[in-house]
């Protein structure tokens, strides 16, 4: 039975009749990742009980490598977090990306409208990891870059992606298993789940139905 990526109960068989996103058919093979990556499965997350499928919990952001949750602010390991010139993320609604999703048939413009009047916002990247996703009150989880809430992007997973500080003052990107995928710099193929992708100044991260996140150094 087809299911909505956002969890809505839909009576349609192609696009969700609640939010307009393309329904997932369980028997369909998943899209081939841009490159293979190891997937580690194990016991449940100690933060929320979700089954493990990589380094980060897909629901609450728990880091299995450091054994800490996103709500536990800890000091960065020496040399891990970028020092010196600060980095920031510019978060915006991109009409070109939205139209691309419409043209691919990934969403229905009659049900999901582009957010006219949406403003850019800037988030300074701090610490050794920055979560991209949407808040979960039941889990007590709020990502550093929150794309949910009223007027938020409807195609974002709770923990959609994670920015990781790397030695030498750089950042990398990991998708821990988002439903709708993450792309970088306009490529057609989403990045592979659970694989670190190095990032550079001015790189563009595309997530959800219309969101672009541009990294800026200095």
mmCIF file of C-alpha atoms in Angstrom:
data_model
loop_
_atom_site.group_PDB
_atom_site.id
_atom_site.type_symbol
_atom_site.label_atom_id
_atom_site.label_comp_id
_atom_site.label_asym_id
_atom_site.label_seq_id
_atom_site.Cartn_x
_atom_site.Cartn_y
_atom_site.Cartn_z
ATOM 1 C CA UNK A 1 0.000 0.000 0.000
ATOM 2 C CA UNK A 2 1.511 3.370 -0.970
ATOM 3 C CA UNK A 3 2.416 5.585 1.978
ATOM 4 C CA UNK A 4 3.013 9.304 2.399
ATOM 5 C CA UNK A 5 6.628 10.319 3.246
ATOM 6 C CA UNK A 6 5.193 12.717 5.848
ATOM 7 C CA UNK A 7 3.051 10.011 7.478
ATOM 8 C CA UNK A 8 -0.361 11.225 6.312
ATOM 9 C CA UNK A 9 -3.205 8.779 5.725
ATOM 10 C CA UNK A 10 -3.955 9.097 2.020
ATOM 11 C CA UNK A 11 -6.662 7.417 -0.063
ATOM 12 C CA UNK A 12 -4.904 8.300 -3.322
ATOM 13 C CA UNK A 13 -2.402 6.026 -5.043
ATOM 14 C CA UNK A 14 0.042 8.510 -6.609
ATOM 15 C CA UNK A 15 0.221 11.805 -4.686
ATOM 16 C CA UNK A 16 -0.812 12.272 -1.060
ATOM 17 C CA UNK A 17 -4.280 13.846 -0.936
ATOM 18 C CA UNK A 18 -3.292 15.675 2.279
ATOM 19 C CA UNK A 19 0.095 17.259 1.514
ATOM 20 C CA UNK A 20 0.633 16.499 -2.189
ATOM 21 C CA UNK A 21 3.956 14.651 -1.900
ATOM 22 C CA UNK A 22 4.533 11.612 -4.116
ATOM 23 C CA UNK A 23 3.601 8.410 -2.285
ATOM 24 C CA UNK A 24 6.166 5.710 -1.600
ATOM 25 C CA UNK A 25 5.386 2.226 -2.890
ATOM 26 C CA UNK A 26 7.025 -0.476 -0.694
ATOM 27 C CA UNK A 27 7.565 -2.859 -3.599
ATOM 28 C CA UNK A 28 9.443 -0.269 -5.655
ATOM 29 C CA UNK A 29 13.257 -0.552 -5.488
ATOM 30 C CA UNK A 30 14.933 2.397 -3.759
ATOM 31 C CA UNK A 31 16.861 4.853 -5.937
ATOM 32 C CA UNK A 32 20.512 3.961 -6.403
ATOM 33 C CA UNK A 33 22.754 6.105 -4.178
ATOM 34 C CA UNK A 34 25.464 8.210 -5.756
ATOM 35 C CA UNK A 35 28.044 6.047 -4.021
ATOM 36 C CA UNK A 36 27.829 3.110 -1.623
ATOM 37 C CA UNK A 37 28.206 3.563 2.097
ATOM 38 C CA UNK A 38 28.299 1.262 5.090
ATOM 39 C CA UNK A 39 25.105 0.952 7.110
ATOM 40 C CA UNK A 40 25.525 -0.156 10.684
ATOM 41 C CA UNK A 41 22.473 -1.689 12.317
ATOM 42 C CA UNK A 42 22.223 -2.529 15.960
ATOM 43 C CA UNK A 43 20.254 -2.030 19.126
ATOM 44 C CA UNK A 44 17.680 0.701 19.690
ATOM 45 C CA UNK A 45 18.571 4.321 20.298
ATOM 46 C CA UNK A 46 18.868 4.995 24.052
ATOM 47 C CA UNK A 47 17.280 8.402 23.497
ATOM 48 C CA UNK A 48 14.019 7.406 21.793
ATOM 49 C CA UNK A 49 14.095 3.657 21.072
ATOM 50 C CA UNK A 50 14.329 3.944 17.276
ATOM 51 C CA UNK A 51 16.298 1.120 15.604
ATOM 52 C CA UNK A 52 19.823 2.090 14.702
ATOM 53 C CA UNK A 53 20.721 2.395 11.005
ATOM 54 C CA UNK A 54 23.893 4.471 11.069
ATOM 55 C CA UNK A 55 25.862 6.901 13.220
ATOM 56 C CA UNK A 56 22.933 9.250 13.999
ATOM 57 C CA UNK A 57 19.422 8.367 15.132
ATOM 58 C CA UNK A 58 16.949 9.422 12.447
ATOM 59 C CA UNK A 59 14.378 10.559 15.033
ATOM 60 C CA UNK A 60 16.188 12.352 17.871
ATOM 61 C CA UNK A 61 19.716 12.942 16.562
ATOM 62 C CA UNK A 62 21.489 10.734 19.116
ATOM 63 C CA UNK A 63 25.136 10.245 18.133
ATOM 64 C CA UNK A 64 26.060 6.578 18.571
ATOM 65 C CA UNK A 65 29.752 7.371 18.004
ATOM 66 C CA UNK A 66 30.044 9.837 20.894
ATOM 67 C CA UNK A 67 27.118 8.336 22.845
ATOM 68 C CA UNK A 68 25.451 11.701 23.306
ATOM 69 C CA UNK A 69 22.124 13.207 22.325
ATOM 70 C CA UNK A 70 21.601 16.449 20.430
ATOM 71 C CA UNK A 71 20.303 18.068 23.616
ATOM 72 C CA UNK A 72 23.536 17.285 25.468
ATOM 73 C CA UNK A 73 25.887 20.152 24.715
ATOM 74 C CA UNK A 74 29.412 18.893 25.095
ATOM 75 C CA UNK A 75 32.804 20.436 24.520
ATOM 76 C CA UNK A 76 34.234 19.708 21.100
ATOM 77 C CA UNK A 77 37.200 17.381 20.903
ATOM 78 C CA UNK A 78 40.516 19.194 20.363
ATOM 79 C CA UNK A 79 40.955 19.988 16.683
ATOM 80 C CA UNK A 80 37.478 18.802 15.709
ATOM 81 C CA UNK A 81 35.475 22.023 15.523
ATOM 82 C CA UNK A 82 36.466 24.755 13.065
ATOM 83 C CA UNK A 83 38.444 27.525 14.716
ATOM 84 C CA UNK A 84 39.387 30.996 13.557
ATOM 85 C CA UNK A 85 37.154 32.164 10.694
ATOM 86 C CA UNK A 86 33.506 31.391 11.571
ATOM 87 C CA UNK A 87 31.095 29.584 9.253
ATOM 88 C CA UNK A 88 27.398 30.252 8.839
ATOM 89 C CA UNK A 89 24.466 28.682 7.027
ATOM 90 C CA UNK A 90 22.136 30.889 4.986
ATOM 91 C CA UNK A 91 18.710 29.206 4.928
ATOM 92 C CA UNK A 92 16.252 30.214 2.211
ATOM 93 C CA UNK A 93 13.291 29.052 0.142
ATOM 94 C CA UNK A 94 14.488 28.521 -3.434
ATOM 95 C CA UNK A 95 11.797 28.877 -6.131
ATOM 96 C CA UNK A 96 13.985 27.171 -8.749
ATOM 97 C CA UNK A 97 14.423 24.094 -6.557
ATOM 98 C CA UNK A 98 10.694 24.054 -5.799
ATOM 99 C CA UNK A 99 9.909 24.120 -9.537
ATOM 100 C CA UNK A 100 12.445 21.343 -10.078
ATOM 101 C CA UNK A 101 10.599 19.181 -7.545
ATOM 102 C CA UNK A 102 7.292 19.966 -9.283
ATOM 103 C CA UNK A 103 8.700 19.135 -12.721
ATOM 104 C CA UNK A 104 10.006 15.794 -11.418
ATOM 105 C CA UNK A 105 6.555 14.951 -10.102
ATOM 106 C CA UNK A 106 7.802 14.809 -6.513
ATOM 107 C CA UNK A 107 5.126 17.180 -5.222
ATOM 108 C CA UNK A 108 1.760 18.563 -6.281
ATOM 109 C CA UNK A 109 1.790 22.395 -6.600
ATOM 110 C CA UNK A 110 -1.974 22.443 -6.048
ATOM 111 C CA UNK A 111 -1.453 21.060 -2.545
ATOM 112 C CA UNK A 112 1.998 22.411 -1.639
ATOM 113 C CA UNK A 113 2.469 26.066 -2.528
ATOM 114 C CA UNK A 114 5.786 27.866 -2.581
ATOM 115 C CA UNK A 115 6.034 30.072 0.549
ATOM 116 C CA UNK A 116 5.760 33.556 -0.896
ATOM 117 C CA UNK A 117 7.457 36.157 1.246
ATOM 118 C CA UNK A 118 9.731 33.672 3.023
ATOM 119 C CA UNK A 119 12.783 35.411 4.466
ATOM 120 C CA UNK A 120 16.372 34.282 4.541
ATOM 121 C CA UNK A 121 17.908 33.546 7.913
ATOM 122 C CA UNK A 122 21.477 33.011 8.991
ATOM 123 C CA UNK A 123 22.630 30.402 11.480
ATOM 124 C CA UNK A 124 26.183 30.481 12.854
ATOM 125 C CA UNK A 125 27.685 26.996 12.914
ATOM 126 C CA UNK A 126 28.846 26.201 16.440
ATOM 127 C CA UNK A 127 30.101 23.077 18.193
ATOM 128 C CA UNK A 128 31.086 19.839 16.520
ATOM 129 C CA UNK A 129 27.739 19.012 14.857
ATOM 130 C CA UNK A 130 24.709 20.913 13.596
ATOM 131 C CA UNK A 131 21.438 19.086 12.937
ATOM 132 C CA UNK A 132 19.154 19.982 10.024
ATOM 133 C CA UNK A 133 15.540 18.867 10.522
ATOM 134 C CA UNK A 134 12.344 19.703 12.343
ATOM 135 C CA UNK A 135 11.405 19.878 16.003
ATOM 136 C CA UNK A 136 9.846 16.934 17.791
ATOM 137 C CA UNK A 137 8.150 17.965 21.028
ATOM 138 C CA UNK A 138 7.447 14.351 21.999
ATOM 139 C CA UNK A 139 11.164 13.501 21.651
ATOM 140 C CA UNK A 140 12.355 16.748 23.184
ATOM 141 C CA UNK A 141 14.442 17.350 20.073
ATOM 142 C CA UNK A 142 15.093 20.732 18.443
ATOM 143 C CA UNK A 143 17.624 20.827 15.584
ATOM 144 C CA UNK A 144 20.038 23.722 15.338
ATOM 145 C CA UNK A 145 18.620 24.429 11.858
ATOM 146 C CA UNK A 146 14.879 23.919 12.356
ATOM 147 C CA UNK A 147 12.931 23.775 9.071
ATOM 148 C CA UNK A 148 9.586 22.753 10.587
ATOM 149 C CA UNK A 149 6.862 24.619 12.421
ATOM 150 C CA UNK A 150 4.129 26.820 10.907
ATOM 151 C CA UNK A 151 4.941 27.547 7.280
ATOM 152 C CA UNK A 152 7.895 25.165 7.408
ATOM 153 C CA UNK A 153 9.057 22.819 4.691
ATOM 154 C CA UNK A 154 6.679 19.793 4.705
ATOM 155 C CA UNK A 155 9.191 17.351 3.203
ATOM 156 C CA UNK A 156 11.787 17.460 5.995
ATOM 157 C CA UNK A 157 12.620 14.513 8.259
ATOM 158 C CA UNK A 158 13.122 15.026 12.017
ATOM 159 C CA UNK A 159 16.878 14.553 11.556
ATOM 160 C CA UNK A 160 17.228 15.170 7.848
ATOM 161 C CA UNK A 161 20.983 15.794 7.743
ATOM 162 C CA UNK A 162 23.891 16.589 10.052
ATOM 163 C CA UNK A 163 26.791 18.985 9.542
ATOM 164 C CA UNK A 164 29.996 17.717 11.168
ATOM 165 C CA UNK A 165 32.962 19.899 12.099
ATOM 166 C CA UNK A 166 36.214 18.494 10.730
ATOM 167 C CA UNK A 167 39.848 19.197 11.637
ATOM 168 C CA UNK A 168 41.372 22.092 9.761
ATOM 169 C CA UNK A 169 38.353 24.368 10.031
ATOM 170 C CA UNK A 170 36.046 22.644 7.549
ATOM 171 C CA UNK A 171 32.662 20.918 7.609
ATOM 172 C CA UNK A 172 31.185 17.755 6.140
ATOM 173 C CA UNK A 173 27.609 16.582 5.577
ATOM 174 C CA UNK A 174 25.880 13.303 6.497
ATOM 175 C CA UNK A 175 22.349 12.199 5.603
ATOM 176 C CA UNK A 176 21.392 9.659 8.320
ATOM 177 C CA UNK A 177 18.502 8.234 6.286
ATOM 178 C CA UNK A 178 16.103 11.036 5.354
ATOM 179 C CA UNK A 179 12.937 10.063 3.496
ATOM 180 C CA UNK A 180 13.235 12.549 0.647
ATOM 181 C CA UNK A 181 17.022 12.749 0.312
ATOM 182 C CA UNK A 182 19.676 15.469 0.326
ATOM 183 C CA UNK A 183 21.510 16.871 -2.687
ATOM 184 C CA UNK A 184 24.523 19.173 -2.951
ATOM 185 C CA UNK A 185 25.154 21.909 -5.530
ATOM 186 C CA UNK A 186 22.222 20.992 -7.752
ATOM 187 C CA UNK A 187 23.210 17.435 -8.625
ATOM 188 C CA UNK A 188 20.337 15.126 -9.557
ATOM 189 C CA UNK A 189 21.387 12.214 -7.344
ATOM 190 C CA UNK A 190 21.020 12.453 -3.556
ATOM 191 C CA UNK A 191 24.071 11.813 -1.431
ATOM 192 C CA UNK A 192 24.384 8.286 -0.056
ATOM 193 C CA UNK A 193 23.005 7.709 3.432
ATOM 194 C CA UNK A 194 25.537 7.463 6.288
ATOM 195 C CA UNK A 195 28.461 8.698 4.141
ATOM 196 C CA UNK A 196 30.360 11.897 4.991
ATOM 197 C CA UNK A 197 30.540 14.391 2.126
ATOM 198 C CA UNK A 198 33.191 17.153 2.459
ATOM 199 C CA UNK A 199 31.868 20.689 2.010
ATOM 200 C CA UNK A 200 33.436 23.912 0.789
ATOM 201 C CA UNK A 201 32.673 27.609 1.082
ATOM 202 C CA UNK A 202 29.541 28.531 -0.946
ATOM 203 C CA UNK A 203 28.347 24.924 -1.309
ATOM 204 C CA UNK A 204 24.556 24.614 -1.548
ATOM 205 C CA UNK A 205 22.597 21.901 0.279
ATOM 206 C CA UNK A 206 19.085 21.156 -1.019
ATOM 207 C CA UNK A 207 16.503 19.456 1.199
ATOM 208 C CA UNK A 208 12.727 19.087 1.376
ATOM 209 C CA UNK A 209 10.316 20.748 -1.045
ATOM 210 C CA UNK A 210 12.064 24.114 -1.455
ATOM 211 C CA UNK A 211 14.875 24.642 1.069
ATOM 212 C CA UNK A 212 18.425 25.575 0.142
ATOM 213 C CA UNK A 213 21.172 25.956 2.760
ATOM 214 C CA UNK A 214 24.242 27.853 1.576
ATOM 215 C CA UNK A 215 27.456 27.520 3.582
ATOM 216 C CA UNK A 216 29.543 30.644 3.938
ATOM 217 C CA UNK A 217 32.954 31.019 5.506
ATOM 218 C CA UNK A 218 33.764 34.316 7.180
#
